[in-house]
Tab-separated table of C-alpha atoms in Angstrom:
chain	number	residue	atom	x	y	z
A	1	UNK	CA	72.756	41.199	126.507
A	2	UNK	CA	72.095	41.155	130.207
A	3	UNK	CA	75.134	40.623	132.486
A	4	UNK	CA	77.436	39.489	129.634
A	5	UNK	CA	79.224	40.979	126.666
A	6	UNK	CA	78.852	39.936	123.022
A	7	UNK	CA	80.959	36.821	123.607
A	8	UNK	CA	79.006	35.731	126.698
A	9	UNK	CA	81.789	36.765	129.080
A	10	UNK	CA	81.473	39.197	132.016
A	11	UNK	CA	81.120	42.862	131.125
A	12	UNK	CA	84.345	44.858	131.460
A	13	UNK	CA	84.770	48.639	131.402
A	14	UNK	CA	88.215	50.256	131.719
A	15	UNK	CA	89.691	47.080	133.208
A	16	UNK	CA	86.972	46.590	135.859
A	17	UNK	CA	84.672	43.565	135.690
A	18	UNK	CA	80.964	44.156	136.286
A	19	UNK	CA	78.973	41.093	137.408
A	20	UNK	CA	75.717	42.868	136.507
A	21	UNK	CA	74.982	45.198	133.637
A	22	UNK	CA	73.686	45.658	130.127
A	23	UNK	CA	75.610	45.262	126.866
A	24	UNK	CA	74.375	46.783	123.631
A	25	UNK	CA	75.727	48.168	120.344
A	26	UNK	CA	75.286	51.421	118.448
A	27	UNK	CA	73.773	51.616	114.972
A	28	UNK	CA	75.705	52.597	111.836
A	29	UNK	CA	73.886	55.923	111.530
A	30	UNK	CA	72.310	58.472	113.883
A	31	UNK	CA	69.578	56.024	114.926
A	32	UNK	CA	69.624	55.724	118.721
A	33	UNK	CA	69.982	52.273	120.287
A	34	UNK	CA	67.420	52.598	123.071
A	35	UNK	CA	66.549	50.446	126.034
A	36	UNK	CA	63.275	51.733	127.478
A	37	UNK	CA	62.328	50.969	131.077
A	38	UNK	CA	58.781	51.530	132.339
A	39	UNK	CA	59.078	52.862	135.900
A	40	UNK	CA	55.576	54.340	136.238
A	41	UNK	CA	54.320	54.040	139.797
A	42	UNK	CA	57.725	53.122	141.230
A	43	UNK	CA	59.317	55.120	144.046
A	44	UNK	CA	62.704	55.518	142.412
A	45	UNK	CA	64.731	58.571	143.221
A	46	UNK	CA	67.696	58.044	140.913
A	47	UNK	CA	69.337	55.968	138.216
A	48	UNK	CA	73.039	55.106	138.591
A	49	UNK	CA	75.474	53.324	136.240
A	50	UNK	CA	79.093	53.211	135.104
A	51	UNK	CA	79.276	53.335	131.307
A	52	UNK	CA	81.928	52.876	128.680
A	53	UNK	CA	83.098	50.955	125.641
A	54	UNK	CA	83.179	47.303	126.673
A	55	UNK	CA	86.769	46.100	127.111
A	56	UNK	CA	86.613	43.400	124.420
A	57	UNK	CA	85.576	45.932	121.757
A	58	UNK	CA	88.849	47.458	120.678
A	59	UNK	CA	88.642	50.975	119.247
A	60	UNK	CA	84.939	51.742	119.512
A	61	UNK	CA	83.480	55.146	120.322
A	62	UNK	CA	80.011	55.786	121.739
A	63	UNK	CA	77.921	58.425	123.465
A	64	UNK	CA	75.570	57.448	126.280
A	65	UNK	CA	72.420	59.335	127.218
A	66	UNK	CA	69.815	58.915	129.936
A	67	UNK	CA	66.372	60.242	129.053
A	68	UNK	CA	63.592	60.767	131.572
A	69	UNK	CA	60.130	60.793	130.007
A	70	UNK	CA	61.658	61.569	126.605
A	71	UNK	CA	63.960	64.408	127.682
A	72	UNK	CA	67.756	64.035	127.768
A	73	UNK	CA	68.771	64.481	131.421
A	74	UNK	CA	72.396	63.320	131.209
A	75	UNK	CA	74.951	62.660	128.489
A	76	UNK	CA	78.477	61.301	128.471
A	77	UNK	CA	81.264	62.685	126.343
A	78	UNK	CA	82.321	60.515	123.394
A	79	UNK	CA	83.639	57.434	125.155
A	80	UNK	CA	86.583	55.340	123.970
A	81	UNK	CA	88.086	52.118	125.278
A	82	UNK	CA	89.745	52.405	128.671
A	83	UNK	CA	87.528	55.199	130.037
A	84	UNK	CA	84.505	55.147	132.314
A	85	UNK	CA	81.763	57.712	132.966
A	86	UNK	CA	79.409	57.481	135.954
A	87	UNK	CA	75.799	58.583	135.765
A	88	UNK	CA	73.772	59.735	138.802
A	89	UNK	CA	70.468	60.888	137.316
A	90	UNK	CA	67.422	62.149	139.217
A	91	UNK	CA	64.548	59.844	138.282
A	92	UNK	CA	62.012	61.099	140.829
A	93	UNK	CA	58.502	60.911	139.415
A	94	UNK	CA	59.663	59.387	136.119
A	95	UNK	CA	57.288	57.258	134.098
A	96	UNK	CA	59.856	56.065	131.559
A	97	UNK	CA	63.663	55.924	131.571
A	98	UNK	CA	65.498	55.450	128.292
A	99	UNK	CA	69.113	54.264	128.193
A	100	UNK	CA	70.419	55.467	124.840
A	101	UNK	CA	73.610	54.690	122.935
A	102	UNK	CA	74.769	56.635	119.867
A	103	UNK	CA	77.832	55.996	117.734
A	104	UNK	CA	80.704	58.453	118.126
A	105	UNK	CA	80.175	59.903	114.614
A	106	UNK	CA	82.873	57.670	113.160
A	107	UNK	CA	80.876	54.614	112.164
A	108	UNK	CA	79.791	51.774	114.364
A	109	UNK	CA	82.676	49.315	114.220
A	110	UNK	CA	83.523	48.052	117.706
A	111	UNK	CA	80.868	50.278	119.326
A	112	UNK	CA	80.195	47.793	122.122
A	113	UNK	CA	78.448	49.832	124.801
A	114	UNK	CA	78.220	48.693	128.419
A	115	UNK	CA	76.091	49.923	131.313
A	116	UNK	CA	77.902	48.536	134.358
A	117	UNK	CA	75.874	47.959	137.541
A	118	UNK	CA	72.927	49.883	136.081
A	119	UNK	CA	70.453	50.352	138.918
A	120	UNK	CA	67.576	52.376	140.303
A	121	UNK	CA	67.659	53.631	143.881
A	122	UNK	CA	64.618	54.331	146.014
A	123	UNK	CA	64.072	57.945	147.014
A	124	UNK	CA	66.358	58.850	149.896
A	125	UNK	CA	68.048	55.441	149.986
A	126	UNK	CA	71.838	55.252	150.110
A	127	UNK	CA	73.561	53.528	147.215
A	128	UNK	CA	74.711	50.142	148.556
A	129	UNK	CA	77.319	49.975	145.790
A	130	UNK	CA	78.871	53.398	146.462
A	131	UNK	CA	82.505	53.187	147.391
A	132	UNK	CA	83.154	53.833	151.049
A	133	UNK	CA	85.533	56.751	151.539
């Protein structure tokens, strides 16, 4: 789902609502749930997202990975409800970016995975969504 969870409501991760994002679900085995993005010829410098088990899921557990041209470049720990992990992945020169979700090795019940504010940033550009300190 784009911009909504399974129920069509806004995506929530660890109590924060994300107006933009991607919702998906893990499989019941080791099969990866992949979203593949063709970025060939783009000038992206990085991929950024907050990830976690979507708030409406209950007791799910998932692992998130970001692959650049088929190679794992970043991985979250096993994520459970109420926690968030932020990815900042170098995507310079990438042709393909894969957003992967795996179950947490305990089945796939409630494994509602959310990529909050998933975005690509141009090389050298500041992140307009970064929190101001």
